[in-house]
Coordinates of C-alpha atoms (C1' of nucleotides) in Angstrom, one line a residue:
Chain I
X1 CA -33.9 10.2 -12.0
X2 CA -34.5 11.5 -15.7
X3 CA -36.0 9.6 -18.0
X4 CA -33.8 7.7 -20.2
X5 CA -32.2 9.6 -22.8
X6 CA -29.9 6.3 -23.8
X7 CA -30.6 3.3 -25.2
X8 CA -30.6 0.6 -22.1
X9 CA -32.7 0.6 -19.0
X10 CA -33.4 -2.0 -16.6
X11 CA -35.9 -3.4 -18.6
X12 CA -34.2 -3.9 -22.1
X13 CA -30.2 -4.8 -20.4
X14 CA -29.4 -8.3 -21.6
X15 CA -26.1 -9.4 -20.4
X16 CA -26.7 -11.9 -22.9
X17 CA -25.2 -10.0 -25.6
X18 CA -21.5 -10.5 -23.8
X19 CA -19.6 -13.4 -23.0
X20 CA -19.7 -14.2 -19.2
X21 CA -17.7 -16.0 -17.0
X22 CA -18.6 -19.6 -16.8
X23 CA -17.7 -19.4 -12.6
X24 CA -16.5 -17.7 -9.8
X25 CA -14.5 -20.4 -7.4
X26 CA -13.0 -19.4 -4.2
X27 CA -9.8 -21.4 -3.6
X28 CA -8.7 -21.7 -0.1
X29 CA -5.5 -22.0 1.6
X30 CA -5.6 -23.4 4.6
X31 CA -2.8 -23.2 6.7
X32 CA -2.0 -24.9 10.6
X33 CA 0.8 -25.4 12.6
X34 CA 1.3 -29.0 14.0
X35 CA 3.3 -29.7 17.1
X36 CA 5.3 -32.7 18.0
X37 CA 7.0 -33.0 21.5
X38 CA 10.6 -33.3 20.8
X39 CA 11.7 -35.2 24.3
X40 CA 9.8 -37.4 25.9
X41 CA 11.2 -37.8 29.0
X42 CA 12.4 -34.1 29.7
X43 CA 9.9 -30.9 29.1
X44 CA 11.3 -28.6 26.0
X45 CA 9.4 -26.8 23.4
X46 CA 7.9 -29.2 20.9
X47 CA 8.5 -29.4 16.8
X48 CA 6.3 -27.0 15.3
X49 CA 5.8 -27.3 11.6
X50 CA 3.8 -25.5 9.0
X51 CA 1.2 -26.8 7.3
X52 CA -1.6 -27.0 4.6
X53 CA -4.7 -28.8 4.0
X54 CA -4.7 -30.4 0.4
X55 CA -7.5 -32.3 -1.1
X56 CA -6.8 -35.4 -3.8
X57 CA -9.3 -34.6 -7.0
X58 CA -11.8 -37.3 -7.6
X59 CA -13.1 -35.8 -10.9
X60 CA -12.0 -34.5 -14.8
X61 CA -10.1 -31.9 -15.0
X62 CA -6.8 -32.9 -13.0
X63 CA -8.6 -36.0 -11.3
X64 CA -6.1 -37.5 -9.3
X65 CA -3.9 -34.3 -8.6
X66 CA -3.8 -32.9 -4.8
X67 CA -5.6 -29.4 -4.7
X68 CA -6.7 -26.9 -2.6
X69 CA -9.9 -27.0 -1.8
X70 CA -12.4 -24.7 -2.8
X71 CA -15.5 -24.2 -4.4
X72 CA -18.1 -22.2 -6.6
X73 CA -19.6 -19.1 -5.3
X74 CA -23.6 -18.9 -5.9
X75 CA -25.3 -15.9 -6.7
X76 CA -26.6 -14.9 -3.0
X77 CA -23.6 -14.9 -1.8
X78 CA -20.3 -12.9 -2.0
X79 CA -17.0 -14.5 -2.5
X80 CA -16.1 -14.0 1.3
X81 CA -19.0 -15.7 2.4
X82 CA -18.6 -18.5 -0.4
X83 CA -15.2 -19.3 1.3
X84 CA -16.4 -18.8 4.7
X85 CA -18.8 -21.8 4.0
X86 CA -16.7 -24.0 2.0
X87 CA -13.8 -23.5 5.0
X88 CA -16.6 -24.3 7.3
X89 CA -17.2 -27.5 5.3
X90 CA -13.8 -28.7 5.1
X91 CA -12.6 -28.0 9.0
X92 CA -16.0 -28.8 10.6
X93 CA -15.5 -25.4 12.6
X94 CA -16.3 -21.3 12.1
X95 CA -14.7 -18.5 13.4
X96 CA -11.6 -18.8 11.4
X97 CA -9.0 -16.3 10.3
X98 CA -9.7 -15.9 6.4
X99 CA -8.3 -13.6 4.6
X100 CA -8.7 -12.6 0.8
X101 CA -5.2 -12.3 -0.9
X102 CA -5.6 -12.3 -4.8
X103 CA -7.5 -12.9 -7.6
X104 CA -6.5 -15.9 -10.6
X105 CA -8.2 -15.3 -14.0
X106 CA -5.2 -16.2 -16.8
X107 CA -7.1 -17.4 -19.5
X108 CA -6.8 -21.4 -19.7
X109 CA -6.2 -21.5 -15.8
X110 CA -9.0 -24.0 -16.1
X111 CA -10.0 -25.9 -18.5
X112 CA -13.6 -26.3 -17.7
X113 CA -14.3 -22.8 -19.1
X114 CA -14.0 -19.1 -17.9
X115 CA -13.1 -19.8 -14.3
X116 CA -11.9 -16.3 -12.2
X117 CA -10.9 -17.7 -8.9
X118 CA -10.4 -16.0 -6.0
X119 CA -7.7 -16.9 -3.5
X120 CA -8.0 -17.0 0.2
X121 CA -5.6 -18.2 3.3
X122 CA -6.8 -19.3 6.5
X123 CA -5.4 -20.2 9.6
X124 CA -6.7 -22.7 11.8
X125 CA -5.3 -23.5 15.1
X126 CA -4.1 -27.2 14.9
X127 CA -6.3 -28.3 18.1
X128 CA -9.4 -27.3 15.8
X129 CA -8.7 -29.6 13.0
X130 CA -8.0 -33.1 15.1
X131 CA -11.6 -33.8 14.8
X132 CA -11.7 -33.7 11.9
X133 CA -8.3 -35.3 10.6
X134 CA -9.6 -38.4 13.0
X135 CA -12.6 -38.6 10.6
X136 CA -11.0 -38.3 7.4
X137 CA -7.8 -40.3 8.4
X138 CA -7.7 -42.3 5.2
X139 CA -9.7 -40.6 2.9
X140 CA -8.5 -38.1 0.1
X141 CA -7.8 -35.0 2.3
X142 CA -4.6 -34.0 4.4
X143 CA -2.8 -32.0 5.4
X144 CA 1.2 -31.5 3.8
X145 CA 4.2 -29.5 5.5
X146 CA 4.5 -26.8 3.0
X147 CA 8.0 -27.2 2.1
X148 CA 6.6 -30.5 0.7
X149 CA 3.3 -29.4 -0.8
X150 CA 5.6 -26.9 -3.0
X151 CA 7.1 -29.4 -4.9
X152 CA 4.0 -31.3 -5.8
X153 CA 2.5 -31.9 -9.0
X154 CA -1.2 -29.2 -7.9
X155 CA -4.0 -28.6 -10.3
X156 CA -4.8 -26.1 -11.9
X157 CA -2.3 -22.8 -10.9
X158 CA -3.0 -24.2 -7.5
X159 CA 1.1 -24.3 -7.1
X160 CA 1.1 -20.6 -7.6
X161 CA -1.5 -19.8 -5.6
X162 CA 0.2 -21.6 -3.0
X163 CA 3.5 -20.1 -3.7
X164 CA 1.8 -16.2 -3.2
X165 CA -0.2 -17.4 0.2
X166 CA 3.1 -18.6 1.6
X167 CA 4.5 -15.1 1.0
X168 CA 1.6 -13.4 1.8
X169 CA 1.4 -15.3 5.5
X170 CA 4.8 -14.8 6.0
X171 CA 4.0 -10.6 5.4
X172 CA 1.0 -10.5 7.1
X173 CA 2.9 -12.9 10.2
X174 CA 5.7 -9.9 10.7
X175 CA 3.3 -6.9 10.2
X176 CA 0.2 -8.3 12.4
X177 CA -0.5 -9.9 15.0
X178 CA -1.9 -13.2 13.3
X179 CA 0.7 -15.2 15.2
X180 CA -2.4 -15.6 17.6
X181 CA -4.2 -17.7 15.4
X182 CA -1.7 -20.5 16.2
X183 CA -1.5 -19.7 19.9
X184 CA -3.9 -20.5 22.8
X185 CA -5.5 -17.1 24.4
X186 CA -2.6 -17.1 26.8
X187 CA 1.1 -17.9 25.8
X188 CA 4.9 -17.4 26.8
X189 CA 7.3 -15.6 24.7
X190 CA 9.2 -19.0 23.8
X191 CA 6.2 -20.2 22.0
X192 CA 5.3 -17.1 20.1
X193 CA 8.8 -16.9 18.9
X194 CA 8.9 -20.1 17.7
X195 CA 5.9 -19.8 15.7
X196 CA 6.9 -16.8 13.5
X197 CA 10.3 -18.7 13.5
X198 CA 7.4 -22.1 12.1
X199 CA 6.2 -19.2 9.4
X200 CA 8.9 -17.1 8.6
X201 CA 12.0 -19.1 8.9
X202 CA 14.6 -16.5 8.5
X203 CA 13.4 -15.0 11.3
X204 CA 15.7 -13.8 14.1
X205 CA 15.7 -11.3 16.5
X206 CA 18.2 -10.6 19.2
X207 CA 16.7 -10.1 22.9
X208 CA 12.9 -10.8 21.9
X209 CA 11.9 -10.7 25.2
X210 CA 13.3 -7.2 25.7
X211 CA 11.9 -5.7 22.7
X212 CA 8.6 -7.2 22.7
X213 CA 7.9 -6.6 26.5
X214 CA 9.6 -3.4 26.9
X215 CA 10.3 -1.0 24.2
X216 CA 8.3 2.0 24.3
X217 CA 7.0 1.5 21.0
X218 CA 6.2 -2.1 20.7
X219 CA 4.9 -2.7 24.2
X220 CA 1.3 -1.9 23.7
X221 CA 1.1 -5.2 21.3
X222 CA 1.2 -7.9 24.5
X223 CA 0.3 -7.9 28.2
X224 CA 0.8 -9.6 30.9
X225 CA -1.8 -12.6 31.9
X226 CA -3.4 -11.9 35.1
X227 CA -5.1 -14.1 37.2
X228 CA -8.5 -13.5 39.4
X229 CA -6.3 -12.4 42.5
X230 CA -4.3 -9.8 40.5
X231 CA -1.3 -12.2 40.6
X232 CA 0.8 -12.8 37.3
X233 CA 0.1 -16.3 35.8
X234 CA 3.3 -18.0 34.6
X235 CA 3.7 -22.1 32.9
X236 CA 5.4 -24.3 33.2
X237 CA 4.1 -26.3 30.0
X238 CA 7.8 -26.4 28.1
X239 CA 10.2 -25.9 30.9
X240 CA 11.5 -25.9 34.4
X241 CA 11.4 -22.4 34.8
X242 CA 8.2 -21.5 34.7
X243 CA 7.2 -18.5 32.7
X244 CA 5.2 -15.6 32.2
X245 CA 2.1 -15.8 30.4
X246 CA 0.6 -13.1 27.8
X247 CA -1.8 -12.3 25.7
X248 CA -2.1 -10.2 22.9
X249 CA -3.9 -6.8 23.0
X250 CA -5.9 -5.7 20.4
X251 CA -3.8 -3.0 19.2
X252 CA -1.6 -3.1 16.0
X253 CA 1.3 -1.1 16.0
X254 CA 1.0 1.2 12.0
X255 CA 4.5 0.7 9.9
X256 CA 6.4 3.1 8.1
X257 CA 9.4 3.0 5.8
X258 CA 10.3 6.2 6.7
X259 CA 10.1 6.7 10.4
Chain X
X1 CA -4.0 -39.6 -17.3
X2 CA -5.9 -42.5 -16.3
X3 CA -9.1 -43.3 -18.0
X4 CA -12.0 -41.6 -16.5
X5 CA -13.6 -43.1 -13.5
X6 CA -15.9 -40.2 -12.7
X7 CA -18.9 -39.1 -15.0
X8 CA -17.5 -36.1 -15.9
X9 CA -14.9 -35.4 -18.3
X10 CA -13.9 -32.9 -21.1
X11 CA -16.8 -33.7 -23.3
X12 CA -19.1 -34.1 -20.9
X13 CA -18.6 -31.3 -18.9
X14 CA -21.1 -28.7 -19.1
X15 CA -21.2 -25.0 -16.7
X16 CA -24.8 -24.6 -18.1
X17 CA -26.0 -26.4 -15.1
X18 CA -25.1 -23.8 -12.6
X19 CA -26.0 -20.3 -12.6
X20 CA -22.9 -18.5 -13.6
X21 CA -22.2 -14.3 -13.0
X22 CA -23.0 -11.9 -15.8
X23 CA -19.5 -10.2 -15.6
X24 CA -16.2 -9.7 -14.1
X25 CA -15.8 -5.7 -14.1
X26 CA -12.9 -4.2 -13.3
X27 CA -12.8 -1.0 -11.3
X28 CA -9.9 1.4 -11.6
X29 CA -9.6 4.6 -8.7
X30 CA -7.1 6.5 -10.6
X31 CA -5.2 9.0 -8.1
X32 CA -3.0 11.7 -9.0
X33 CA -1.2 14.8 -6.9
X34 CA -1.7 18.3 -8.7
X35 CA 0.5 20.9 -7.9
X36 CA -0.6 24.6 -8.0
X37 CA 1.9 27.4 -7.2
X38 CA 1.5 29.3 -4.1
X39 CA 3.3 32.8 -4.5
X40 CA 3.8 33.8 -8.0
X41 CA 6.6 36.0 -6.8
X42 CA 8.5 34.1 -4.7
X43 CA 9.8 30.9 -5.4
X44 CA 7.8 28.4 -2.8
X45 CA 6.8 24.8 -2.6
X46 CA 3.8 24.4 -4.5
X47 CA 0.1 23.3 -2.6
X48 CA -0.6 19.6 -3.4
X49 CA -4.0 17.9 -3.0
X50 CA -5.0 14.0 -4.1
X51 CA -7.1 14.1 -6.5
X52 CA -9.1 11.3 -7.8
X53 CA -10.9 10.5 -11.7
X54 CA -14.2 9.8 -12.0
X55 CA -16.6 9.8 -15.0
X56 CA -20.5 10.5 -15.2
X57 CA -22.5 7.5 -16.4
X58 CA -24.3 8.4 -19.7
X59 CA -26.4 4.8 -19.2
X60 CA -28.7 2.9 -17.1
X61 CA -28.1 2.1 -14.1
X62 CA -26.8 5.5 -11.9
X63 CA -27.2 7.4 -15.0
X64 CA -26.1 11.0 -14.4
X65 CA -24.1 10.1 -11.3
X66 CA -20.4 9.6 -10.9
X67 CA -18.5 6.4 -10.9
X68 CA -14.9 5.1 -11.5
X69 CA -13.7 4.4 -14.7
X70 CA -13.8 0.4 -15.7
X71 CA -15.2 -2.1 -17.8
X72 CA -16.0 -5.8 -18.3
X73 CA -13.1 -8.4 -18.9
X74 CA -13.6 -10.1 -21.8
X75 CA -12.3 -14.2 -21.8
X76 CA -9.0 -13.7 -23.1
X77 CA -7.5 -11.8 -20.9
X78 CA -6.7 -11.3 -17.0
X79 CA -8.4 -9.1 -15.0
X80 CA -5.5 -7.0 -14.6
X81 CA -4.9 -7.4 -18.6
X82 CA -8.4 -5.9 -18.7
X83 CA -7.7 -3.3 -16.2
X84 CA -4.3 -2.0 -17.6
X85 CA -6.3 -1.4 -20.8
X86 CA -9.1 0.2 -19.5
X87 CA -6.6 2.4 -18.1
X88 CA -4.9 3.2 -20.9
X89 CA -8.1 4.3 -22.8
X90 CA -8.9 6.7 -19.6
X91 CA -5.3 7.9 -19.6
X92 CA -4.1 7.7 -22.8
X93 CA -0.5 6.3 -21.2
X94 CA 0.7 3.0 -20.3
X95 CA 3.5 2.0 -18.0
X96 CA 1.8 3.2 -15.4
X97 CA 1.3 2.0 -11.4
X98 CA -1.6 -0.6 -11.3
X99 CA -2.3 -2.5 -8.2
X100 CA -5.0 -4.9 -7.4
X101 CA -6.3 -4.5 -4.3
X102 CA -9.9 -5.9 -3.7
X103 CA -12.9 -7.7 -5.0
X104 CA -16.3 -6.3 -4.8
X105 CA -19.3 -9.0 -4.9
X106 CA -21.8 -8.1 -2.7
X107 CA -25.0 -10.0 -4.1
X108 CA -27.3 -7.0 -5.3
X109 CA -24.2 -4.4 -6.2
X110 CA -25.3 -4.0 -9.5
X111 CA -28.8 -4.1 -10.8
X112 CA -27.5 -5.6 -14.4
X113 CA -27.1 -8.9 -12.8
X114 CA -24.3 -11.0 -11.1
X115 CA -21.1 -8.8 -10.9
X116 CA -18.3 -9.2 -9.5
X117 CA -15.8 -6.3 -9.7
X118 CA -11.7 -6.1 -9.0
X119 CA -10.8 -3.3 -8.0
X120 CA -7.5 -1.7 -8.8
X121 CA -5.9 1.8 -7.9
X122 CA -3.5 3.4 -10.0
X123 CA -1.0 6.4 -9.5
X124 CA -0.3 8.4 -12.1
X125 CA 2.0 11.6 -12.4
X126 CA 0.0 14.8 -13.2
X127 CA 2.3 15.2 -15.6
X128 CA 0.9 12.4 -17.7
X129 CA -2.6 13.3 -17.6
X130 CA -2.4 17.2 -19.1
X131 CA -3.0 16.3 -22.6
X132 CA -6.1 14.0 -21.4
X133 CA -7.4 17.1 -19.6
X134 CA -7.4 19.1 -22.3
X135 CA -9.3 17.5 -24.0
X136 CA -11.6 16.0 -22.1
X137 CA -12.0 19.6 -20.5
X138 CA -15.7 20.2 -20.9
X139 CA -16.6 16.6 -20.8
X140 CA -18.1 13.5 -18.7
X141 CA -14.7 12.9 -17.3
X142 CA -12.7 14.8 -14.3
X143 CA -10.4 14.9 -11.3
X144 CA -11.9 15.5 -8.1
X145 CA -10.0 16.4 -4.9
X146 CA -10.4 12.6 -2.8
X147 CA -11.9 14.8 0.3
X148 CA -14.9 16.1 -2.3
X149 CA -15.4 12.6 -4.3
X150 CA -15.6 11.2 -0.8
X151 CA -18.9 13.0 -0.4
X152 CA -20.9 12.3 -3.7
X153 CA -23.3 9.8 -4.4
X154 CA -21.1 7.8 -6.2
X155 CA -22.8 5.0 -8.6
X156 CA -22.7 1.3 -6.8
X157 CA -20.7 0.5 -4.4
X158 CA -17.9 2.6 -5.7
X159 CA -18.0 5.0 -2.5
X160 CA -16.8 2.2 -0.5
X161 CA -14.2 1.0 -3.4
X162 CA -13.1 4.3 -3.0
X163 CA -13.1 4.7 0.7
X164 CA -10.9 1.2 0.5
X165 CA -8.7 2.5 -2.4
X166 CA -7.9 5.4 0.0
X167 CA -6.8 3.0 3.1
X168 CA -4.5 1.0 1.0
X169 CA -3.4 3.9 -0.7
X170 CA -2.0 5.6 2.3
X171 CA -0.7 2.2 4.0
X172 CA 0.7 1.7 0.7
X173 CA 2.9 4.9 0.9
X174 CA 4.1 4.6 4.8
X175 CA 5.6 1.0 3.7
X176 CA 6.9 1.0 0.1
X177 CA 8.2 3.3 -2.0
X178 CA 5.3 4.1 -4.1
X179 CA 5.5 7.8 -3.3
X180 CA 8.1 7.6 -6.1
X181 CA 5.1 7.8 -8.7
X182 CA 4.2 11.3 -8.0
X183 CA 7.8 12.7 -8.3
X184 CA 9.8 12.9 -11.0
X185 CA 13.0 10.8 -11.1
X186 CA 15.1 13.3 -9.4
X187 CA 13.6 15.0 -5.8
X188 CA 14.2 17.0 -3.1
X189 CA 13.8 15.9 0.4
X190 CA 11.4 18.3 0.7
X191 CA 9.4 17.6 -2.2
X192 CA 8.8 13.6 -0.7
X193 CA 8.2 14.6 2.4
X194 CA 5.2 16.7 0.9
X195 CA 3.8 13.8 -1.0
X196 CA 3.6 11.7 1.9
X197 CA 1.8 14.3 3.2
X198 CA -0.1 14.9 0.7
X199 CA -1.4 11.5 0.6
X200 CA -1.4 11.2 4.1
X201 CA -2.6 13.6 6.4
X202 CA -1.2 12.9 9.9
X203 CA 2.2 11.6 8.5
X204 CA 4.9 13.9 10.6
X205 CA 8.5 12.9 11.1
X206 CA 10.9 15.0 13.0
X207 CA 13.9 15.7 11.5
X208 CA 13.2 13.8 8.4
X209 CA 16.3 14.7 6.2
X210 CA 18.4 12.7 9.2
X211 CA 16.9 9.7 9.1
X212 CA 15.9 9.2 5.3
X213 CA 19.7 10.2 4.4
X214 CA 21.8 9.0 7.3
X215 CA 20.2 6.4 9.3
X216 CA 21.8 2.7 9.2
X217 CA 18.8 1.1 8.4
X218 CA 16.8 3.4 6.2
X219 CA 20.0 4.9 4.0
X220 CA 19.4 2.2 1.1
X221 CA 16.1 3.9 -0.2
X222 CA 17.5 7.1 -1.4
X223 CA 20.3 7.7 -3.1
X224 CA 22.2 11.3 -4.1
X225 CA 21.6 12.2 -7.5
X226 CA 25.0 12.7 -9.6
X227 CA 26.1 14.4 -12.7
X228 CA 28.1 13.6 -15.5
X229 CA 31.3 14.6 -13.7
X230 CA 30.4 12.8 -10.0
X231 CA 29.1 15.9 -8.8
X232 CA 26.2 15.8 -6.6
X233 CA 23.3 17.8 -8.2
X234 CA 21.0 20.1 -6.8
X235 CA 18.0 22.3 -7.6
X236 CA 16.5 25.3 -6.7
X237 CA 13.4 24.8 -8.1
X238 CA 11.6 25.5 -5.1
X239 CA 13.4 27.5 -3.1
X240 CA 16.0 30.3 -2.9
X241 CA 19.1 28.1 -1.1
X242 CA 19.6 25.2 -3.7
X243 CA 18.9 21.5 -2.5
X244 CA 20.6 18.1 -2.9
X245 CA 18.4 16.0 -5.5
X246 CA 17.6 12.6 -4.6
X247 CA 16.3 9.4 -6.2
X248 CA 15.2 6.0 -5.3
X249 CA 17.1 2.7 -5.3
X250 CA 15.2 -0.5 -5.8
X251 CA 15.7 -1.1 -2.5
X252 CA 12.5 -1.5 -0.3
X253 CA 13.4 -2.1 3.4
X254 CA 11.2 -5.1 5.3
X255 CA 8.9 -4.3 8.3
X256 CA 8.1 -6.2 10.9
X257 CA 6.2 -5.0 14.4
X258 CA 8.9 -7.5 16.4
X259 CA 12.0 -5.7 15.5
Chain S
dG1 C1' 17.4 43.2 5.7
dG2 C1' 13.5 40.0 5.2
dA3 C1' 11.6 35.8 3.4
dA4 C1' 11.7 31.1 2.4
dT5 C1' 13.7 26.9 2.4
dA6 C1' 18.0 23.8 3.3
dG7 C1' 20.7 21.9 6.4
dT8 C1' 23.8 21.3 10.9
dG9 C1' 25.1 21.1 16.1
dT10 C1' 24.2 19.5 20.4
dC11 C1' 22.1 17.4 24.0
dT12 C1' 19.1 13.9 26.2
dT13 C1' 16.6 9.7 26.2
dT14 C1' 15.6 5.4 24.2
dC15 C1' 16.8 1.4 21.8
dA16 C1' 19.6 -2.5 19.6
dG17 C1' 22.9 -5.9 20.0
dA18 C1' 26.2 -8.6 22.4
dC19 C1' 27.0 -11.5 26.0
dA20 C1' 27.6 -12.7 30.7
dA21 C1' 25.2 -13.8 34.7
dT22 C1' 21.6 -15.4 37.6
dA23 C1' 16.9 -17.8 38.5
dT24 C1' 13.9 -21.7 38.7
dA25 C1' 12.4 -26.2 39.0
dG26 C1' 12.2 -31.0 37.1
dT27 C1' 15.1 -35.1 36.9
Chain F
dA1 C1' 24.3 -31.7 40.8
dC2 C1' 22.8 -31.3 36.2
dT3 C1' 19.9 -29.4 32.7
dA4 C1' 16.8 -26.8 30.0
dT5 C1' 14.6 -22.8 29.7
dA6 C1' 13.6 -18.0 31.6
dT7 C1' 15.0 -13.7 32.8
dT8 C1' 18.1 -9.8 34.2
dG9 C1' 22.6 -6.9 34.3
dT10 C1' 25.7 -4.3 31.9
dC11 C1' 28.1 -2.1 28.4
dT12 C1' 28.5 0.0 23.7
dG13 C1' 27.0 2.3 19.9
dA14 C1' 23.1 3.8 17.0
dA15 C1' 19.0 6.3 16.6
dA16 C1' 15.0 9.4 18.0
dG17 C1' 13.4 13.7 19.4
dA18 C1' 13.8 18.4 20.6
dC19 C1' 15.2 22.7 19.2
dA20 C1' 18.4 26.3 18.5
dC21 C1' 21.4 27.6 15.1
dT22 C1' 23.7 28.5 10.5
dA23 C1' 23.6 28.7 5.2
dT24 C1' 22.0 30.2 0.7
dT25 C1' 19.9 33.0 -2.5
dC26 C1' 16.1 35.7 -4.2
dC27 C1' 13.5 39.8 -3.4

DNA sequence: GGAATAGTGTCTTTCAGACAATATAGT
DNA sequence: ACTATATTGTCTGAAAGACACTATTCC
């Protein structure tokens, strides 16, 4: 390096001459899908609904309001791994989907000072959080179906944050393979249909099973579960028939507009 | 509002207790597609090459190296407020394409302190950055072509903002119609299909003109260009046989990897 | 006529969509 | 036998992909 022909180096920078953000939160949407069996006395496929985790404000500003939960980022840390660790706190469990979807810095969003929050989704497998929901079962977290969360009163521009992950999820649910994160390693077509259906309610598509198990283009994206003897495994979980099991591969199939 | 039951309220509250971050930069990767003519004699599509603006730091820290344009947010505005301005000091032009697309906060990516950095890209038409050229010609700022800025030491982490800005850029222009920013409002076939290229080296469609202008499902993203009098328009611009002009709808068409 | 680009014709294979039909196994 | 779900058969029309061919206009 030259010496310094301007007037700052590393030992005369002050940030101190600026005004500086008085925090960095990470807010976190965390989203599940819960099931409920719809017949108890016959097997069909159960009640799926979507789901986010809320948690009730104990403090000034917006005490009382439902939030998402979230936190403030220290200095070690980046804003991934600030989330990673307050999602970690919140469901009791790691190795989560989390995904960073936008940044929230309107001035006034909070008015405890300069916040610039940074928004996140996660999706958590329902079996992972019933730990957890047993331990907090009266206390100021819980989860709301989303349709309902949307109409409530949220601090902060938590309702627009909300509002963006929900189209975000829905994106990422049609052009990825993130449907696995509500599904057990091995699953039948039935149930992954019905959760993009949970997500993305508009969904439809004629002859799923066709298309998804095989089109030329599209088949790389499943495969069959196989057991230790080469056999096929099927279930028989959510219906007479039973029916093949499969798993998703690791590859993502790219998307164009124009082919 | 109830009366406070916590110990914190709005005149209470303090952020001096926490450490807070010295800034909230934001980052801008300005791309743009030059056109240089091929064969001054005969008329020929022109060679097209992404090109990228960087400026060299006149300051402590990575003084002397090159970095991408951006600057600190103050506390009245967004950070995309702060980034459309600092674009519009680099470019001399608003209403230009801005996206968000990342934040950068690796603890330690910026000796000054605590940053944390949005990152943005924008598209502009080369059209709209002549005048900025000229006279900025022998200075601090210029375009380099996105294969050559890829291999300088680029100041902080901007080589891997840049390496990002890349990624999205390309997925960016296989699945909306962005491409639109590098053409003028009136195309030929020919002239899109060499921006995607352009951008986006391995993009090949077979018989392109079929599907872009006759297909069922892709037919709403184009639209003939018409005169005054309902006739269809065409150029010869670029070649000797005149072709049909073409412009965008609003229309962006939804992908999905299940049908 | 040659060059450069624009665009069409034609054929084959694959895919989408509709819908009927059959298969399986619990009750 | 009835039922709920799974899966296949069959037919039609649309689209993909290959590639040869024609069209236009400048030089």
């Amino acid at each position: 390096m030259n010496a310094a022909i301007e007037d700052e180096n590393a030992s005369n920078y002050s940030t101190a001459r600026y005004r500086t953000p008085d925090g960095a939160p990470a807010d976190i949407v965390i989203f599940t899908i819960t099931s409920s069996s719809r017949n108890q006395t016959k097997k069909s496929l159960p009640i799926r609904e979507l789901q986010v985790l809320l948690i009730q404000r104990k403090k000034w500003p917006f005490e009382g309001c439902w939030a998402l939960p979230g936190g403030f980022c220290n200095e070690d840390e980046s804003v991934y791994e600030c989330a990673k660790r307050e999602l970690e706190e919140e469901t009791g469990v790691g190795e989560i989907h989390l995904e960073y979807f936008n940044v929230y810095s309107e001035p006034g969003r909070d008015p405890r000072g300069w916040m610039i929050s940074h928004a996140f989704f996660a999706l958590v497998n329902e079996s992972r959080l019933i730990n957890r929901k047993a331990a907090d079962d009266a206390s100021d977290v819980r989860l709301f179906p989303v349709s309902e969360a949307l109409k409530l009163p949220l601090a902060f521009d938590h309702l627009k944050i909300l509002q963006d992950a929900v189209e975000r999820v829905r994106d990422r649910m049609l052009t990825t393979t993130i449907a696995k994160q509500f599904l057990p390693e091995e699953f039948t077509i039935s149930e992954l249909y019905q959760v993009i259906e949970t997500v993305v309610p508009d969904f439809e598509e004629k002859n799923f099973i066709r298309k998804i198990t095989s089109t030329q283009s599209r088949k790389g994206i499943l495969e069959e579960a196989i057991d230790g003897s080469g056999e096929r495994k099927m279930s028989n979980r959510y219906s007479q028939r039973s029916a093949q099991l499969y798993r998703f591969t690791d590859s993502q199939p790219k998307l164009s507009i124009y082919g």
